[in-house]
Coordinates of C-alpha atoms and ligand atoms in Angstrom, one line a residue:
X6 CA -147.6 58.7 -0.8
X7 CA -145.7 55.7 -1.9
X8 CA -143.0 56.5 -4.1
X9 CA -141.5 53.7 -6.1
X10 CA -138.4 52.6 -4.9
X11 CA -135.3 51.5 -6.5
X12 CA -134.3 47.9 -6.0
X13 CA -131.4 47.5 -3.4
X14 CA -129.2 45.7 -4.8
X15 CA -129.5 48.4 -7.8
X16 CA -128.5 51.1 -5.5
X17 CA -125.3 49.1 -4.1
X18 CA -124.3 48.1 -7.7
X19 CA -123.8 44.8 -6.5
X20 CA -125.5 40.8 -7.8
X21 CA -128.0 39.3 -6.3
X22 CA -125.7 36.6 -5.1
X23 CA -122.8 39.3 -3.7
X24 CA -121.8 38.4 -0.3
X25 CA -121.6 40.2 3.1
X26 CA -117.9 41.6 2.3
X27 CA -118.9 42.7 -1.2
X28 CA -122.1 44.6 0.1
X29 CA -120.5 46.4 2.9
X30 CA -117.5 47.5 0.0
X31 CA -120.3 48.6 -2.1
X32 CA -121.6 50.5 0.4
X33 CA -118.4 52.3 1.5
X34 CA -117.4 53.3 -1.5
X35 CA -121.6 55.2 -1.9
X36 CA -121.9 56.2 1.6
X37 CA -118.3 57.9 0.5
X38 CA -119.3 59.7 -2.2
X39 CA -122.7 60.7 -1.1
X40 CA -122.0 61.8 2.1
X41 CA -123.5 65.2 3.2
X42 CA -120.1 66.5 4.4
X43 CA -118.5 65.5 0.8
X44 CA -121.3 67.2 -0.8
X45 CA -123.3 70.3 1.0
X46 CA -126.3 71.3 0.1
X47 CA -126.6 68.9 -3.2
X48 CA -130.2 68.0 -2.3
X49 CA -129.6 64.8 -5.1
X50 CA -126.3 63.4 -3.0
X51 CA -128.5 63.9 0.4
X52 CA -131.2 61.7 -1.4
X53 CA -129.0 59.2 -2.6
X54 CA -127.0 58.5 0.7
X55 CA -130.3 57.9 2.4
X56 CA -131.2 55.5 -0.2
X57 CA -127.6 53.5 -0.1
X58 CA -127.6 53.1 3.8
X59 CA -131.4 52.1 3.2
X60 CA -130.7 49.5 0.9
X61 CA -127.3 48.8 3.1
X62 CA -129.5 48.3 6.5
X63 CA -131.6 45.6 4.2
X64 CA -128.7 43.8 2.5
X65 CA -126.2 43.6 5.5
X66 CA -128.5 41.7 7.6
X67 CA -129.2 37.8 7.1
X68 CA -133.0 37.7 7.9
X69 CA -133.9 41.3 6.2
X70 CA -132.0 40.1 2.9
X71 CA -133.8 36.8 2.8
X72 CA -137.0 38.8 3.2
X73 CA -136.2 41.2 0.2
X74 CA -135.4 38.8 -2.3
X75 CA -138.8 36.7 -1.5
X76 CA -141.3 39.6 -1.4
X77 CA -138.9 42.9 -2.4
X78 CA -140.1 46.1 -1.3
X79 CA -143.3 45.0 0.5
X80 CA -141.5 43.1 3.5
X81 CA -141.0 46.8 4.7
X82 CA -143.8 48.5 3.7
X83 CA -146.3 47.7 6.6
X84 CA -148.5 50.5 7.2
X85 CA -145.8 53.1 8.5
X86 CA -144.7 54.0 5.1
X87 CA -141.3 54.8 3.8
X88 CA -139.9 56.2 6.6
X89 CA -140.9 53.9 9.5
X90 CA -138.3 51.2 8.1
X91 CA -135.6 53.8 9.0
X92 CA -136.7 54.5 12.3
X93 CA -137.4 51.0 13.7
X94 CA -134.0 50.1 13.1
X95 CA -132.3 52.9 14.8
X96 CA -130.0 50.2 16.7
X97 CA -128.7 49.1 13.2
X98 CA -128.0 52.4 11.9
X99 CA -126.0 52.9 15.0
X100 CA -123.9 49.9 14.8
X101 CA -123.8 51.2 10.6
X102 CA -122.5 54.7 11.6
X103 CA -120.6 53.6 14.8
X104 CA -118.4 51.4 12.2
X105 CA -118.0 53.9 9.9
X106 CA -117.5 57.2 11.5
X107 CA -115.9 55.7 14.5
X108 CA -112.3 56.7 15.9
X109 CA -110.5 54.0 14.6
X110 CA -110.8 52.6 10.7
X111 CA -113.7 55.3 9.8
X112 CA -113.5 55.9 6.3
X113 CA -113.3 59.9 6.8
X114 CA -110.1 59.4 8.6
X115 CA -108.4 59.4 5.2
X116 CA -110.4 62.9 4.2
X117 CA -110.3 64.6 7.3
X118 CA -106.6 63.6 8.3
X119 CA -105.7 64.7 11.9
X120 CA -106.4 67.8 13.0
X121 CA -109.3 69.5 9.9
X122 CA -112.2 68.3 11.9
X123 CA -110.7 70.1 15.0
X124 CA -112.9 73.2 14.1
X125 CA -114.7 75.1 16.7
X126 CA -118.0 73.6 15.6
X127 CA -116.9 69.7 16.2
X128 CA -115.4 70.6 19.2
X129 CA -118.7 71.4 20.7
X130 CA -120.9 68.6 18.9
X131 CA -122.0 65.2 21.1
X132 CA -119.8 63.0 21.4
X133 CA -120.2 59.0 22.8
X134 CA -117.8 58.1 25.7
X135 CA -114.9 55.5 25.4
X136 CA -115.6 51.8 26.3
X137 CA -113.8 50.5 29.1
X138 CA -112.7 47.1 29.7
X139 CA -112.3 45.3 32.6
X140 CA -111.2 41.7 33.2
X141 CA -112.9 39.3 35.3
X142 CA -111.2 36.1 36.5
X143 CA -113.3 33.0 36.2
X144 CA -112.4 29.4 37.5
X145 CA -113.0 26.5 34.5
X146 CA -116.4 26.1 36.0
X147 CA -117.5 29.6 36.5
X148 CA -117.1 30.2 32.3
X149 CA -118.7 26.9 31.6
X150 CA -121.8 27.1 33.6
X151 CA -121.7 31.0 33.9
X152 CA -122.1 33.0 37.2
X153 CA -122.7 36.3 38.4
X154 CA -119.4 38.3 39.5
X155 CA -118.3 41.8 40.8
X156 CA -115.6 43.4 38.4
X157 CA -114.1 46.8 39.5
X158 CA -114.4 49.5 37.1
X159 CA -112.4 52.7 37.2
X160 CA -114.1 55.7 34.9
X161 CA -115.3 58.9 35.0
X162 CA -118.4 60.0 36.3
X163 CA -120.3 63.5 35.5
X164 CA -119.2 65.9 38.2
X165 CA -122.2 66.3 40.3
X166 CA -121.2 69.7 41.4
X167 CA -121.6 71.3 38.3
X168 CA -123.1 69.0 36.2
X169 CA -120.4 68.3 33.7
X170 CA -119.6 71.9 32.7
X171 CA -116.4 72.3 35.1
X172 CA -117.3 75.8 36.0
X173 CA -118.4 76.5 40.0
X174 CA -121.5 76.8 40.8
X175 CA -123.3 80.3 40.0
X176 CA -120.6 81.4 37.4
X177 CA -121.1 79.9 34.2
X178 CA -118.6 79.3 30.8
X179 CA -118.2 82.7 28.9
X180 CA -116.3 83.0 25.8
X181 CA -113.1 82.4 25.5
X182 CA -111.2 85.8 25.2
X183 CA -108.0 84.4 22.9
X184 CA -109.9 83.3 20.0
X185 CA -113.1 84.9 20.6
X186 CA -115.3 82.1 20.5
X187 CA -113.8 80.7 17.6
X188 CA -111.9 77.8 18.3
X189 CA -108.4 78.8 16.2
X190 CA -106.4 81.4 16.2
X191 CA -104.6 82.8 13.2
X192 CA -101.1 84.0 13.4
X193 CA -99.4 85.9 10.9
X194 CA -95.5 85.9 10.2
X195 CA -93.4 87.3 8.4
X196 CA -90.8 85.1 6.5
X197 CA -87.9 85.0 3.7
X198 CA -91.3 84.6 1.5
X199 CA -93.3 86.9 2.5
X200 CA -96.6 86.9 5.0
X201 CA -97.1 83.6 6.4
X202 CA -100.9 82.7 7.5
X203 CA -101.0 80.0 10.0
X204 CA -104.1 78.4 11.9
X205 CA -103.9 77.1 15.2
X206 CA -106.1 75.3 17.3
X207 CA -106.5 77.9 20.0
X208 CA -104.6 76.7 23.4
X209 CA -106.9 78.5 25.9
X210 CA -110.0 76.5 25.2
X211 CA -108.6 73.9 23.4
X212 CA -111.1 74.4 20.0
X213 CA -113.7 74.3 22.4
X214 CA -114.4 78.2 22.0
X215 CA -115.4 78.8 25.5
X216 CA -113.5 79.2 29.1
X217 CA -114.5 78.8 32.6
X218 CA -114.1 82.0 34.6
X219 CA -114.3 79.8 37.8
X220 CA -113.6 76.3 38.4
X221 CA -115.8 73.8 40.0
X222 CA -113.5 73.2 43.7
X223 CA -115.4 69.4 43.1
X224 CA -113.5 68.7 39.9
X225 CA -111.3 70.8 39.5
X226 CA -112.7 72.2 36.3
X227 CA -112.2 68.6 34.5
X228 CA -116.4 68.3 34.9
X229 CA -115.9 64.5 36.1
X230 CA -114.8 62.8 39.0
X231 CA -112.9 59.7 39.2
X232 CA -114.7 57.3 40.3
X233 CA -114.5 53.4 41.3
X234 CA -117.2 51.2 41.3
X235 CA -117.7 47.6 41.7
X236 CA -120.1 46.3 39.5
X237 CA -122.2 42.9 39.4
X238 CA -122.1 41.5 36.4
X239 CA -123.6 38.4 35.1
X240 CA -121.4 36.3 32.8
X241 CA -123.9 33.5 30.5
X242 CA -123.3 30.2 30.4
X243 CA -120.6 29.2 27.8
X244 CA -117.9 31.8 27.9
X245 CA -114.2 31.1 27.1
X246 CA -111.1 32.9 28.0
X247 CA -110.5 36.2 26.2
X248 CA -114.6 36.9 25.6
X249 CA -115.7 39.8 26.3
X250 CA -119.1 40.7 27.4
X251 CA -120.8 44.0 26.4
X252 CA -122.6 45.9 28.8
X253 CA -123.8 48.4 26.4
X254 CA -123.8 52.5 28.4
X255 CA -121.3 51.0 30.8
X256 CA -118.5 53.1 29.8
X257 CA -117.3 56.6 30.1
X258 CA -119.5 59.6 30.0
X259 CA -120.2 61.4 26.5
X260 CA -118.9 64.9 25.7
X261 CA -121.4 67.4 25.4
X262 CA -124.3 65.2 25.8
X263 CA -123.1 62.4 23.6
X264 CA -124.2 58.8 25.2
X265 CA -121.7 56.2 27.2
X266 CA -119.7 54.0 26.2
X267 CA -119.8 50.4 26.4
X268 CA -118.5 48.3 29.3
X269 CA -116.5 45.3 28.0
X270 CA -116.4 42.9 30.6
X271 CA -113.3 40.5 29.4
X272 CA -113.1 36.8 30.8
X273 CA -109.8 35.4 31.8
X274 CA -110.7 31.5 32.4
X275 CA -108.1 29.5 34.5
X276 CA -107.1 26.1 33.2
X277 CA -108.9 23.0 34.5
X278 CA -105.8 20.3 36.0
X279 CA -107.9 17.9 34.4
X280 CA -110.2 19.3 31.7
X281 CA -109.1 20.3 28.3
X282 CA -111.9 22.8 26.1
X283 CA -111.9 22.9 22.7
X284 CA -114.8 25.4 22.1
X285 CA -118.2 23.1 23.8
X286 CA -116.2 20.0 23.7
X287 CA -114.1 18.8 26.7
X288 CA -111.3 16.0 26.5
X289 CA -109.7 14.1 29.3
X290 CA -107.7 11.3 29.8
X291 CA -108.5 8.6 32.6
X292 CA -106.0 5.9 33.6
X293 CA -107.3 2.5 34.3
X294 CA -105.4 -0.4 35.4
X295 CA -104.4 -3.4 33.1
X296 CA -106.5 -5.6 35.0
X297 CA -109.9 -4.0 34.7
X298 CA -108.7 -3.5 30.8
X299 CA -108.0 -6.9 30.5
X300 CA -110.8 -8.5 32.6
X301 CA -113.9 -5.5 32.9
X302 CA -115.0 -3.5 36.0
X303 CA -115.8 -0.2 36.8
X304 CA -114.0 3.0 36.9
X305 CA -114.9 6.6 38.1
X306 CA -114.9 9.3 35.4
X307 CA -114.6 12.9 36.0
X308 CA -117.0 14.8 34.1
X309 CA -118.4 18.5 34.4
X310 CA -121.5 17.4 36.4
X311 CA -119.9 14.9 38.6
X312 CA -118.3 11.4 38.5
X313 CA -120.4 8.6 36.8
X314 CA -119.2 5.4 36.9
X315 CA -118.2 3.9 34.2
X316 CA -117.9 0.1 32.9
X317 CA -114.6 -0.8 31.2
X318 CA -115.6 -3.8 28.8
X319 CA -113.3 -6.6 28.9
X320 CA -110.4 -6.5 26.4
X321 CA -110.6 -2.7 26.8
X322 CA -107.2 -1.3 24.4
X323 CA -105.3 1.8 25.3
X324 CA -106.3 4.7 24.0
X325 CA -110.0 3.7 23.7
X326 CA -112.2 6.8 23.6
X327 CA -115.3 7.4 25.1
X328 CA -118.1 10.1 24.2
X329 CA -120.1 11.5 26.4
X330 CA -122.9 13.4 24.2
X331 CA -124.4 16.5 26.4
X332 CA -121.8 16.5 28.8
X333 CA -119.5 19.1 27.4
X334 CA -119.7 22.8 27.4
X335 CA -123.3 25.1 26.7
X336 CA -123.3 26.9 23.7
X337 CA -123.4 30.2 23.8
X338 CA -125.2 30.3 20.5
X339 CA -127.9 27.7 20.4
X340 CA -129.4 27.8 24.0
X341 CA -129.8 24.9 25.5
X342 CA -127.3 22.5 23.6
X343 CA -124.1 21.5 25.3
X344 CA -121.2 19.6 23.5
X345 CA -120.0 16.5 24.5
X346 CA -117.5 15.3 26.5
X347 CA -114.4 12.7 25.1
X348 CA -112.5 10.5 27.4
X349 CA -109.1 8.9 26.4
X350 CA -109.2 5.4 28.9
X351 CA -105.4 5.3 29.3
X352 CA -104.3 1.6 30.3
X353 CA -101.7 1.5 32.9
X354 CA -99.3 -0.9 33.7
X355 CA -98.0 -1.5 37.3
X356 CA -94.1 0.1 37.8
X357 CA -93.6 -2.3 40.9
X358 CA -94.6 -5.8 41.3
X359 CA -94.3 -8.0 44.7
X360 CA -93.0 -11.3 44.2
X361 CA -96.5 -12.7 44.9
X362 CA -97.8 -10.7 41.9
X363 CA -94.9 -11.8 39.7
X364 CA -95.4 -15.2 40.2
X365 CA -99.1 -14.7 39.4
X366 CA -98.4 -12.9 36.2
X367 CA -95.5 -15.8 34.9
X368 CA -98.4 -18.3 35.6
X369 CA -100.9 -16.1 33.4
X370 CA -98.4 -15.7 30.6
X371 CA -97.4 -19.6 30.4
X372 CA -101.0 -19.9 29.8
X373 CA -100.4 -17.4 26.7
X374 CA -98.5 -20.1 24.8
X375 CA -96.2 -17.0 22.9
X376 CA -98.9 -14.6 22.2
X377 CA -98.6 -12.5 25.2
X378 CA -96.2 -11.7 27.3
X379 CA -92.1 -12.7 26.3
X380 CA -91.4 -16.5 28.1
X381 CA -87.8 -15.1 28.7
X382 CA -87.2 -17.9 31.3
X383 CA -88.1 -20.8 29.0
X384 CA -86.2 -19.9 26.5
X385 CA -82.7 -19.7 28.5
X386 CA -83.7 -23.0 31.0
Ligands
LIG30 ZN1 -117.4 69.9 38.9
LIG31 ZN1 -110.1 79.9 22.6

């Protein structure tokens, strides 16, 4: 049955022409107020925070958006019907609930300050491991034309001994005895002012609810083992220092069942002795001697993919600087392209001179009748 659907940008309470930061405000605020936990059982607020992150999953992404507002609501509606939008973009709503309900910045973290959600019940829900990062040292060329490398990564891996639960093999987790399976315990005190009530997160089981009557000799009860593994990873084409590269379930284990984490691979590039990168462009400075500025030649330039040699023009000035279109860096964005490479010719003049080449010179400035080098000699003779 196709139901008619509210427009999007409707449901968000934002313009046509909002931008991305507006939206995703918008969409706070509703995904706030709607939110199942804020409101259970209101069958109305469950319907309407389905819609907003709906109408969020359209509006947050460039190429959905520009759909929408050329053919609205039939973009999506190919043949699987409402709800087939939702699930083929299960990655999205991921990344959508990963950035809200995340550890750090999640927008319940002002509702559910500290220790509330500590109940029994979250204790025991999934929950996705903790990314990992690990550097990787690259030389200049390594990051510019990418390679593969082996980083060492240190993490936890599911205790194979008892698969996770901690408890040896045969015996199994029973109910934790202080709290009785509940996660808290209440203590009662008596005060100046009277009874005082006061819940605890119960330190046997650590809100968990349950104990293990015997521990895994393998782990030692923990349910993972420490483990170090060295890794190959392939790092593109392109990559500058302080990048990191996401190897998405390359992280720690999940808590009761939850997924992995994320490996982040970070890139530490070395500085080049003669390169300089600016993003895909590379600058250098070559010097060239005062003779083949003055009269031509050819000089060797360094570049990424080897020396080419290069012809000075005659008159060439200090300074002078030379592109090299391609020869720069590959984008990591637009496959394919590289940026170019800038040379600063540097015009040197010689420190020492023999006599020979003193002479030489005096005869070559005479010839300059005042307009090049200073005629000191003729003008004390
Ligand atoms: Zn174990
Ligand atoms: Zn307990």
């Amino acid at each position: 049955m196709a139901e008619q659907k509210r427009d999007y940008y409707e449901v968000l309470g934002v313009s046509r022409d909002a931008d991305a930061e507006t939206i995703k405000k918008a969409f706070r605020t509703l995904a706030k107020k709607y939110h199942p936990d804020m409101n259970p059982g209101d069958k109305d607020a469950e319907a309407k925070f389905k819609e907003v992150n709906e109408a969020y999953a359209v509006l947050s992404d460039p190429e959905k958006r520009r759909k929408y507002d050329q053919f609205g609501q039939a973009a999506f509606d190919g043949g699987a019907g409402g709800g087939g939008f939702y699930e083929g973009n299960a990655a999205d709503f991921g990344d959508i609930f990963g950035d809200l309900f995340g550890n750090e910045g999640g927008i319940f973290g002002d509702f559910f300050g500290g220790g509330r959600r500590q109940s029994a019940q979250s204790a025991n829900a999934p929950q996705r491991g903790a990314n990992i990062t690990a550097p990787v040292n690259l030389t200049f060329e390594e990051a510019v034309f990418g390679c593969e490398k082996e980083v060492t990564v240190d993490y936890h891996e599911t205790c194979t001994a008892c698969h996770g639960t901690g408890a040896k093999n045969g015996t199994s987790q029973v109910t934790c005895p202080t709290c009785n399976g509940k996660g808290r315990i209440v203590q009662m005190s008596r005060g100046v002012f009277g009874t005082m009530q006061n819940i605890q997160t119960c330190p046997n089981c650590h809100g968990t609810g349950k104990i293990i009557k015997e521990r895994c000799p393998n782990c030692s009860g923990t349910g993972y083992i420490r483990t170090r593994k060295k890794l190959k990873v392939t790092i593109p084409a392109g990559v500058d220092n302080g990048i990191a590269i996401r190897n998405a379930g390359g992280g720690e284990p999940g808590l009761n069942g939850g997924p992995r984490g994320d490996l982040l691979v970070e890139c530490r590039v070395a500085p080049h002795p003669i390169f300089k990168r600016q993003d895909t462009n590379i600058y250098s400075s070559v010097a060239i001697p005062f003779t083949t500025a003055a009269l031509g030649g050819t000089v060797k330039i360094k570049t990424l993919d080897g020396d080419i040699d290069y012809d000075v023009k005659a008159g060439t000035q200090t300074d002078t600087r030379i592109q090299f279109r391609g020869r720069g860096v590959p984008s990591m964005r637009y496959k394919g392209v590289r940026g170019d490479h800038f040379v600063n010719l540097v015009v040197e003049v010689p420190k020492k001179l023999t006599k020979e080449q003193k002479e030489a010179l005096q005869k070559f400035a005479d010839t300059m009748n005042g307009t090049g080098a200073p005629r000191k000699k003729r003008l004390f003779q």
